[in-house]
Amino acid sequence: MRRTKKKALTRVSSSKSTGSSGPAQAWVQILAKYRNPDPIRSVFELCVSIAPFLALWGIAWWALSVSYVLAFFISVLNALFLVRLFAIQHDCGHGSFFSNSQVSDWVGRALGVLTLTPYDVWRRTHSIHHAASGNLDKRGIGEISTLTVDEYLGKTRLGRLQYRTYRNPFFLFGLAPSYLFLLQNRLPLGLMRAGWKYWVSAMGTNAVIFVILFLIAYFGGLMPILFIFLPTSIIGATIGVWLFYVQHQFEEAHWDTNDDWQVHDAALHGSSHYVLPPVLQWMTANIGIHHVHHLYSRIPFYRLTEVLRDHRELAEAQQLSLRESFACARLHLWDESQRKLLSFAQVRAAQKAS
């Protein structure tokens, strides 16, 4: 796997920092000039995402009269547009898509119906993820569960089996996305006692989804749900989970205990730069430029490429190609001594060697 460029980032950042600002923290001031969204560009990006999504939905519905298989494959293609809509919802949650927070929130809530994600619930849990990403003492909400080597070895045989099952690619990228978006998102889990706002978000989203599915079934029967709604939603969810995984689960990620953890270091060095082919980068709304996003989440997705163009150090940092990313699926445990993620096989080999 390609080596990250942490030293280059530290060297350049240090030259721009002042006072007690750390190397990664110095980038915050530099990136601030990219934060302002362009309302016309935002509306354009929304239109070129939602119009093809709705059009493909209609084409797939028509295709049902020709071939269920054809409708299914059109729906699989449409999953990519659903991922892009989720990325726009993601920007709305960070207040980076529109300057007006109310506009951002209502656009995000509307998109949450399509992505099966209650907007206010997700926004809160995602903010927790940003505030604690890479902190070993604050793992939990909004993250993929990751154990250290010592924690894993300290578990019972049953505990190890449970963790191995959870981290198995068949479960993590096969069953988990469907459970997360079709079932878990129907309740404000993690925020059950956090107030009525999150219940309204979850139940309101559920109600609109139910009405839409009822109308689909009323006018088209079960086939549009089975061959269009479910494939689009499940494939989109799977892609989304995979993207989230490789954004933080790469070999040279960044984890620290609370005493050593620093939010800007964790943001910059604990997030990958997923270099995708141009078409996939457009479909995923530049979400692969995740190290910059975590360092300054108020930057609209369509301005992240400007950052890379202007700052070569960031463009070269934590690069992870599509081919390289598949190896990340076998990384499961954080080794605090080597400061990298290891596979179960690597841990077993180290035990035997010792």
Coordinates of C-alpha atoms in Angstrom, one line a residue:
M1 CA 0.0 0.0 0.0
R2 CA 1.2 3.5 -0.9
R3 CA 3.0 5.3 2.0
T4 CA 1.3 8.4 3.3
K5 CA 3.0 11.8 3.2
K6 CA 2.7 12.9 6.8
K7 CA 6.2 14.3 7.0
A8 CA 5.7 16.6 4.0
L9 CA 2.4 17.8 5.5
T10 CA 4.1 18.5 8.9
R11 CA 7.0 20.4 7.3
V12 CA 4.9 22.7 5.2
S13 CA 2.3 23.2 7.9
S14 CA 4.8 24.1 10.5
S15 CA 6.2 26.9 8.4
K16 CA 2.8 28.5 8.3
S17 CA 1.8 28.0 11.9
T18 CA 2.2 30.6 14.6
G19 CA 2.2 30.5 18.4
S20 CA 1.0 27.2 19.8
S21 CA -0.8 26.1 16.7
G22 CA 0.1 22.5 15.8
P23 CA 1.1 21.5 12.3
A24 CA -2.3 20.1 11.2
Q25 CA -4.1 22.9 13.0
A26 CA -2.3 25.5 10.8
W27 CA -4.1 24.2 7.8
V28 CA -7.4 25.4 9.2
Q29 CA -6.7 29.0 8.6
I30 CA -5.3 28.2 5.1
L31 CA -8.5 26.3 4.1
A32 CA -10.9 28.9 5.5
K33 CA -10.9 30.7 2.2
Y34 CA -12.6 27.7 0.5
R35 CA -15.6 27.5 2.8
N36 CA -18.1 29.8 1.1
P37 CA -20.6 27.9 -1.1
D38 CA -21.8 29.3 -4.4
P39 CA -25.6 29.2 -4.3
I40 CA -25.9 28.9 -8.1
R41 CA -23.3 26.0 -8.2
S42 CA -25.1 24.3 -5.3
V43 CA -28.5 24.4 -7.0
F44 CA -26.8 23.2 -10.2
E45 CA -25.2 20.2 -8.4
L46 CA -28.5 19.4 -6.7
C47 CA -30.4 19.4 -10.1
V48 CA -27.9 17.3 -12.0
S49 CA -28.0 14.8 -9.2
I50 CA -31.7 14.5 -8.5
A51 CA -33.0 14.8 -12.1
P52 CA -31.1 11.7 -13.4
F53 CA -32.1 9.9 -10.2
L54 CA -35.8 10.5 -10.8
A55 CA -35.5 9.9 -14.5
L56 CA -33.8 6.5 -14.0
W57 CA -36.5 5.6 -11.5
G58 CA -39.1 6.3 -14.2
I59 CA -37.1 4.4 -16.9
A60 CA -36.7 1.4 -14.6
W61 CA -40.5 1.5 -13.9
W62 CA -41.2 1.5 -17.6
A63 CA -38.6 -1.3 -18.1
L64 CA -40.6 -3.5 -15.8
S65 CA -43.0 -4.0 -18.7
V66 CA -40.1 -5.3 -20.8
S67 CA -37.9 -7.2 -18.4
Y68 CA -37.5 -7.4 -14.7
V69 CA -33.7 -8.0 -15.2
L70 CA -33.4 -4.8 -17.2
A71 CA -35.3 -2.8 -14.5
F72 CA -33.0 -4.3 -11.9
F73 CA -29.8 -3.2 -13.7
I74 CA -31.1 0.3 -14.3
S75 CA -31.8 0.4 -10.6
V76 CA -28.3 -0.7 -9.7
L77 CA -26.9 2.1 -11.9
N78 CA -29.3 4.5 -10.1
A79 CA -27.7 3.6 -6.8
L80 CA -24.7 5.8 -7.8
F81 CA -26.9 8.8 -8.1
L82 CA -28.4 7.9 -4.7
V83 CA -24.9 7.9 -3.3
R84 CA -24.4 11.4 -4.8
L85 CA -27.6 12.6 -3.2
F86 CA -26.4 11.3 0.1
A87 CA -23.2 13.2 -0.3
I88 CA -25.2 16.4 -0.9
Q89 CA -27.2 15.6 2.2
H90 CA -23.9 15.1 4.0
D91 CA -22.8 18.6 3.0
C92 CA -26.1 20.1 4.1
G93 CA -25.5 18.5 7.5
H94 CA -22.2 20.3 7.8
G95 CA -23.8 23.6 6.7
S96 CA -21.5 23.7 3.7
F97 CA -23.9 23.4 0.8
F98 CA -25.9 26.6 1.3
S99 CA -25.0 29.6 3.4
N100 CA -28.6 29.7 4.7
S101 CA -28.8 27.1 7.4
Q102 CA -32.6 26.7 7.1
V103 CA -32.3 26.0 3.4
S104 CA -29.5 23.5 4.0
D105 CA -31.5 21.7 6.7
W106 CA -34.7 21.4 4.7
V107 CA -32.9 20.2 1.6
G108 CA -31.1 17.7 3.8
R109 CA -34.4 16.5 5.3
A110 CA -36.0 16.1 1.9
L111 CA -33.0 14.1 0.6
G112 CA -33.1 12.0 3.8
V113 CA -36.4 10.5 2.6
L114 CA -34.7 9.3 -0.6
T115 CA -31.6 8.0 1.3
L116 CA -33.7 6.5 4.1
T117 CA -31.7 8.5 6.6
P118 CA -33.4 10.8 9.1
Y119 CA -31.5 14.0 8.6
D120 CA -31.4 15.5 12.1
V121 CA -30.5 12.1 13.7
W122 CA -27.8 11.5 11.2
R123 CA -26.4 15.1 11.5
R124 CA -26.1 14.7 15.3
T125 CA -24.4 11.3 15.2
H126 CA -22.1 12.4 12.3
S127 CA -21.0 15.4 14.3
I128 CA -20.1 13.1 17.1
H129 CA -18.0 11.1 14.6
H130 CA -16.1 14.2 13.5
A131 CA -15.6 15.3 17.1
A132 CA -14.0 12.0 18.2
S133 CA -12.7 10.3 15.1
G134 CA -9.4 8.5 15.9
N135 CA -9.9 8.8 19.7
L136 CA -9.5 5.4 21.2
D137 CA -11.2 6.5 24.4
K138 CA -14.3 7.8 22.6
R139 CA -15.2 5.1 20.1
G140 CA -18.9 4.5 19.5
I141 CA -21.6 6.4 17.8
G142 CA -21.2 7.0 14.1
E143 CA -18.1 4.7 13.6
I144 CA -17.2 1.3 12.5
S145 CA -16.2 -0.6 15.6
T146 CA -12.4 -1.1 15.8
L147 CA -10.5 -2.9 18.5
T148 CA -6.8 -2.6 19.4
V149 CA -4.7 -5.8 19.3
D150 CA -4.5 -5.9 23.1
E151 CA -8.3 -5.5 23.5
Y152 CA -8.9 -8.3 21.0
L153 CA -6.5 -10.7 22.6
G154 CA -8.0 -9.9 26.0
K155 CA -11.4 -11.1 24.9
T156 CA -12.9 -14.5 25.5
R157 CA -13.1 -16.9 22.6
L158 CA -16.8 -16.0 22.1
G159 CA -15.9 -12.3 22.2
R160 CA -13.3 -12.8 19.5
L161 CA -15.7 -14.7 17.4
Q162 CA -18.3 -12.0 17.6
Y163 CA -15.8 -9.3 16.6
R164 CA -14.4 -11.5 13.7
T165 CA -18.0 -12.0 12.5
Y166 CA -18.7 -8.2 12.7
R167 CA -15.5 -7.4 10.7
N168 CA -16.1 -10.1 8.1
P169 CA -16.6 -8.5 4.7
F170 CA -19.7 -10.6 4.0
F171 CA -21.3 -9.1 7.1
L172 CA -19.8 -5.6 7.0
F173 CA -20.5 -4.9 3.3
G174 CA -23.2 -7.5 2.7
L175 CA -25.7 -7.6 5.6
A176 CA -24.9 -4.5 7.6
P177 CA -25.7 -1.8 5.0
S178 CA -29.2 -3.3 4.5
Y179 CA -29.8 -3.5 8.3
L180 CA -28.4 0.0 8.8
F181 CA -30.5 1.9 6.2
L182 CA -33.6 -0.2 6.1
L183 CA -34.1 -1.0 9.8
Q184 CA -31.7 0.8 12.2
N185 CA -32.4 4.2 10.7
R186 CA -36.1 3.9 11.5
L187 CA -35.3 4.7 15.1
P188 CA -33.1 7.4 16.5
L189 CA -30.7 4.9 18.0
G190 CA -28.0 6.5 20.1
L191 CA -30.2 9.5 20.7
M192 CA -33.3 7.7 22.1
R193 CA -33.3 10.0 25.2
A194 CA -31.7 13.1 23.6
G195 CA -35.0 14.9 23.0
W196 CA -38.1 15.0 20.9
K197 CA -36.3 16.6 17.9
Y198 CA -34.7 13.3 17.0
W199 CA -37.9 11.3 17.3
V200 CA -39.7 13.8 15.1
S201 CA -36.8 13.4 12.5
A202 CA -37.0 9.7 12.5
M203 CA -40.8 9.3 12.6
G204 CA -41.3 12.1 10.2
T205 CA -38.9 10.6 7.7
N206 CA -40.5 7.2 8.2
A207 CA -44.0 8.6 7.6
V208 CA -43.0 10.2 4.3
I209 CA -41.2 7.0 3.2
F210 CA -44.3 4.9 4.0
V211 CA -46.6 7.2 2.0
I212 CA -44.3 7.1 -1.0
L213 CA -44.0 3.3 -0.8
F214 CA -47.8 3.0 -0.4
L215 CA -48.3 5.1 -3.6
I216 CA -45.8 3.1 -5.5
A217 CA -47.5 -0.2 -4.5
Y218 CA -50.9 1.3 -5.2
F219 CA -50.1 2.3 -8.7
G220 CA -47.5 -0.3 -9.6
G221 CA -47.8 -3.3 -7.2
L222 CA -44.9 -4.9 -5.5
M223 CA -42.6 -5.2 -8.5
P224 CA -41.4 -1.5 -8.5
I225 CA -40.5 -2.0 -4.8
L226 CA -38.7 -5.4 -5.3
F227 CA -36.9 -4.5 -8.5
I228 CA -36.3 -0.7 -8.3
F229 CA -36.6 0.6 -4.7
L230 CA -34.8 -2.2 -2.9
P231 CA -31.9 -2.7 -5.4
T232 CA -31.3 1.1 -5.6
S233 CA -31.4 1.5 -1.8
I234 CA -29.4 -1.6 -0.9
I235 CA -26.6 -1.1 -3.5
G236 CA -26.4 2.6 -2.6
A237 CA -26.2 1.7 1.1
T238 CA -23.4 -0.8 0.4
I239 CA -21.4 1.7 -1.6
G240 CA -21.9 4.2 1.1
V241 CA -20.7 1.9 3.9
W242 CA -17.6 0.9 1.8
L243 CA -16.7 4.6 1.2
F244 CA -17.0 5.3 4.9
Y245 CA -14.9 2.2 5.7
V246 CA -11.9 3.1 3.5
Q247 CA -12.0 6.7 4.6
H248 CA -10.8 5.7 8.0
Q249 CA -9.8 2.0 7.9
F250 CA -6.6 2.1 6.0
E251 CA -3.2 0.7 7.1
E252 CA -1.6 4.0 8.3
A253 CA -4.6 5.5 9.9
H254 CA -4.4 7.6 13.0
W255 CA -5.6 6.6 16.5
D256 CA -4.5 7.9 19.9
T257 CA -5.7 7.7 23.5
N258 CA -7.5 10.8 24.8
D259 CA -4.3 12.2 26.4
D260 CA -2.4 12.2 23.1
W261 CA -5.4 12.8 20.8
Q262 CA -5.6 16.1 18.9
V263 CA -8.6 16.8 16.7
H264 CA -6.8 18.4 13.8
D265 CA -4.1 15.7 13.7
A266 CA -6.7 13.0 13.8
A267 CA -8.7 14.8 11.0
L268 CA -5.8 15.2 8.7
H269 CA -3.9 12.0 9.2
G270 CA -6.8 9.7 10.2
S271 CA -8.7 10.1 6.9
S272 CA -7.7 8.8 3.5
H273 CA -7.5 10.5 0.2
Y274 CA -9.4 8.0 -1.9
V275 CA -8.3 8.6 -5.5
L276 CA -11.1 7.3 -7.7
P277 CA -11.6 7.4 -11.5
P278 CA -13.2 10.7 -12.6
V279 CA -16.7 9.2 -13.2
L280 CA -16.7 7.6 -9.7
Q281 CA -15.3 10.7 -8.1
W282 CA -18.1 12.7 -9.6
M283 CA -20.7 10.2 -8.6
T284 CA -19.4 10.2 -5.0
A285 CA -19.2 14.0 -4.9
N286 CA -15.5 14.2 -4.1
I287 CA -16.1 12.4 -0.7
G288 CA -12.8 10.6 -1.3
I289 CA -11.0 13.8 -0.5
H290 CA -11.8 13.0 3.0
H291 CA -8.7 14.2 4.8
V292 CA -9.4 17.8 3.7
H293 CA -13.1 17.4 4.5
H294 CA -12.4 16.2 8.1
L295 CA -9.9 19.0 8.6
Y296 CA -12.4 21.7 7.4
S297 CA -15.9 20.2 7.0
R298 CA -17.5 23.6 6.0
I299 CA -15.9 23.4 2.5
P300 CA -18.5 22.5 -0.1
F301 CA -17.7 19.2 -1.9
Y302 CA -17.3 20.9 -5.3
R303 CA -14.5 23.1 -3.8
L304 CA -12.4 20.3 -2.4
T305 CA -10.7 19.9 -5.8
E306 CA -9.7 23.5 -5.6
V307 CA -7.9 22.7 -2.4
L308 CA -5.9 19.9 -4.0
R309 CA -5.1 22.0 -7.0
D310 CA -3.7 24.8 -4.8
H311 CA -1.9 22.6 -2.2
R312 CA 0.1 19.8 -3.7
E313 CA 1.0 18.5 -0.2
L314 CA -2.6 17.7 0.5
A315 CA -3.1 16.3 -3.0
E316 CA -0.3 13.7 -2.3
A317 CA -1.2 12.9 1.3
Q318 CA -2.8 9.6 2.3
Q319 CA -3.5 8.6 -1.3
L320 CA -5.4 5.4 -1.7
S321 CA -6.2 4.1 -5.2
L322 CA -9.3 2.0 -6.0
R323 CA -7.2 -1.1 -6.5
E324 CA -5.3 -0.5 -3.2
S325 CA -8.4 0.1 -1.3
F326 CA -9.6 -3.5 -1.6
A327 CA -6.7 -4.6 0.7
C328 CA -8.2 -2.5 3.4
A329 CA -11.0 -5.0 3.8
R330 CA -8.6 -7.4 5.5
L331 CA -7.4 -4.9 8.2
H332 CA -9.2 -5.4 11.5
L333 CA -7.1 -4.4 14.5
W334 CA -5.2 -1.3 15.6
D335 CA -1.6 -2.1 16.8
E336 CA -0.7 0.7 19.2
S337 CA 3.0 -0.2 19.2
Q338 CA 3.4 -0.2 15.4
R339 CA 0.7 2.5 14.9
K340 CA -1.1 0.8 12.1
L341 CA -4.0 -1.4 11.3
L342 CA -3.3 -5.1 11.0
S343 CA -5.2 -8.2 9.8
F344 CA -6.1 -11.1 12.0
A345 CA -3.5 -13.2 10.1
Q346 CA -0.8 -10.7 10.9
V347 CA -1.6 -10.7 14.6
R348 CA -1.6 -14.5 14.7
A349 CA 1.8 -14.6 12.9
A350 CA 3.2 -12.1 15.4
Q351 CA 1.9 -14.3 18.3
K352 CA 3.5 -17.4 16.9
A353 CA 6.8 -15.6 16.3
S354 CA 6.9 -14.3 19.9

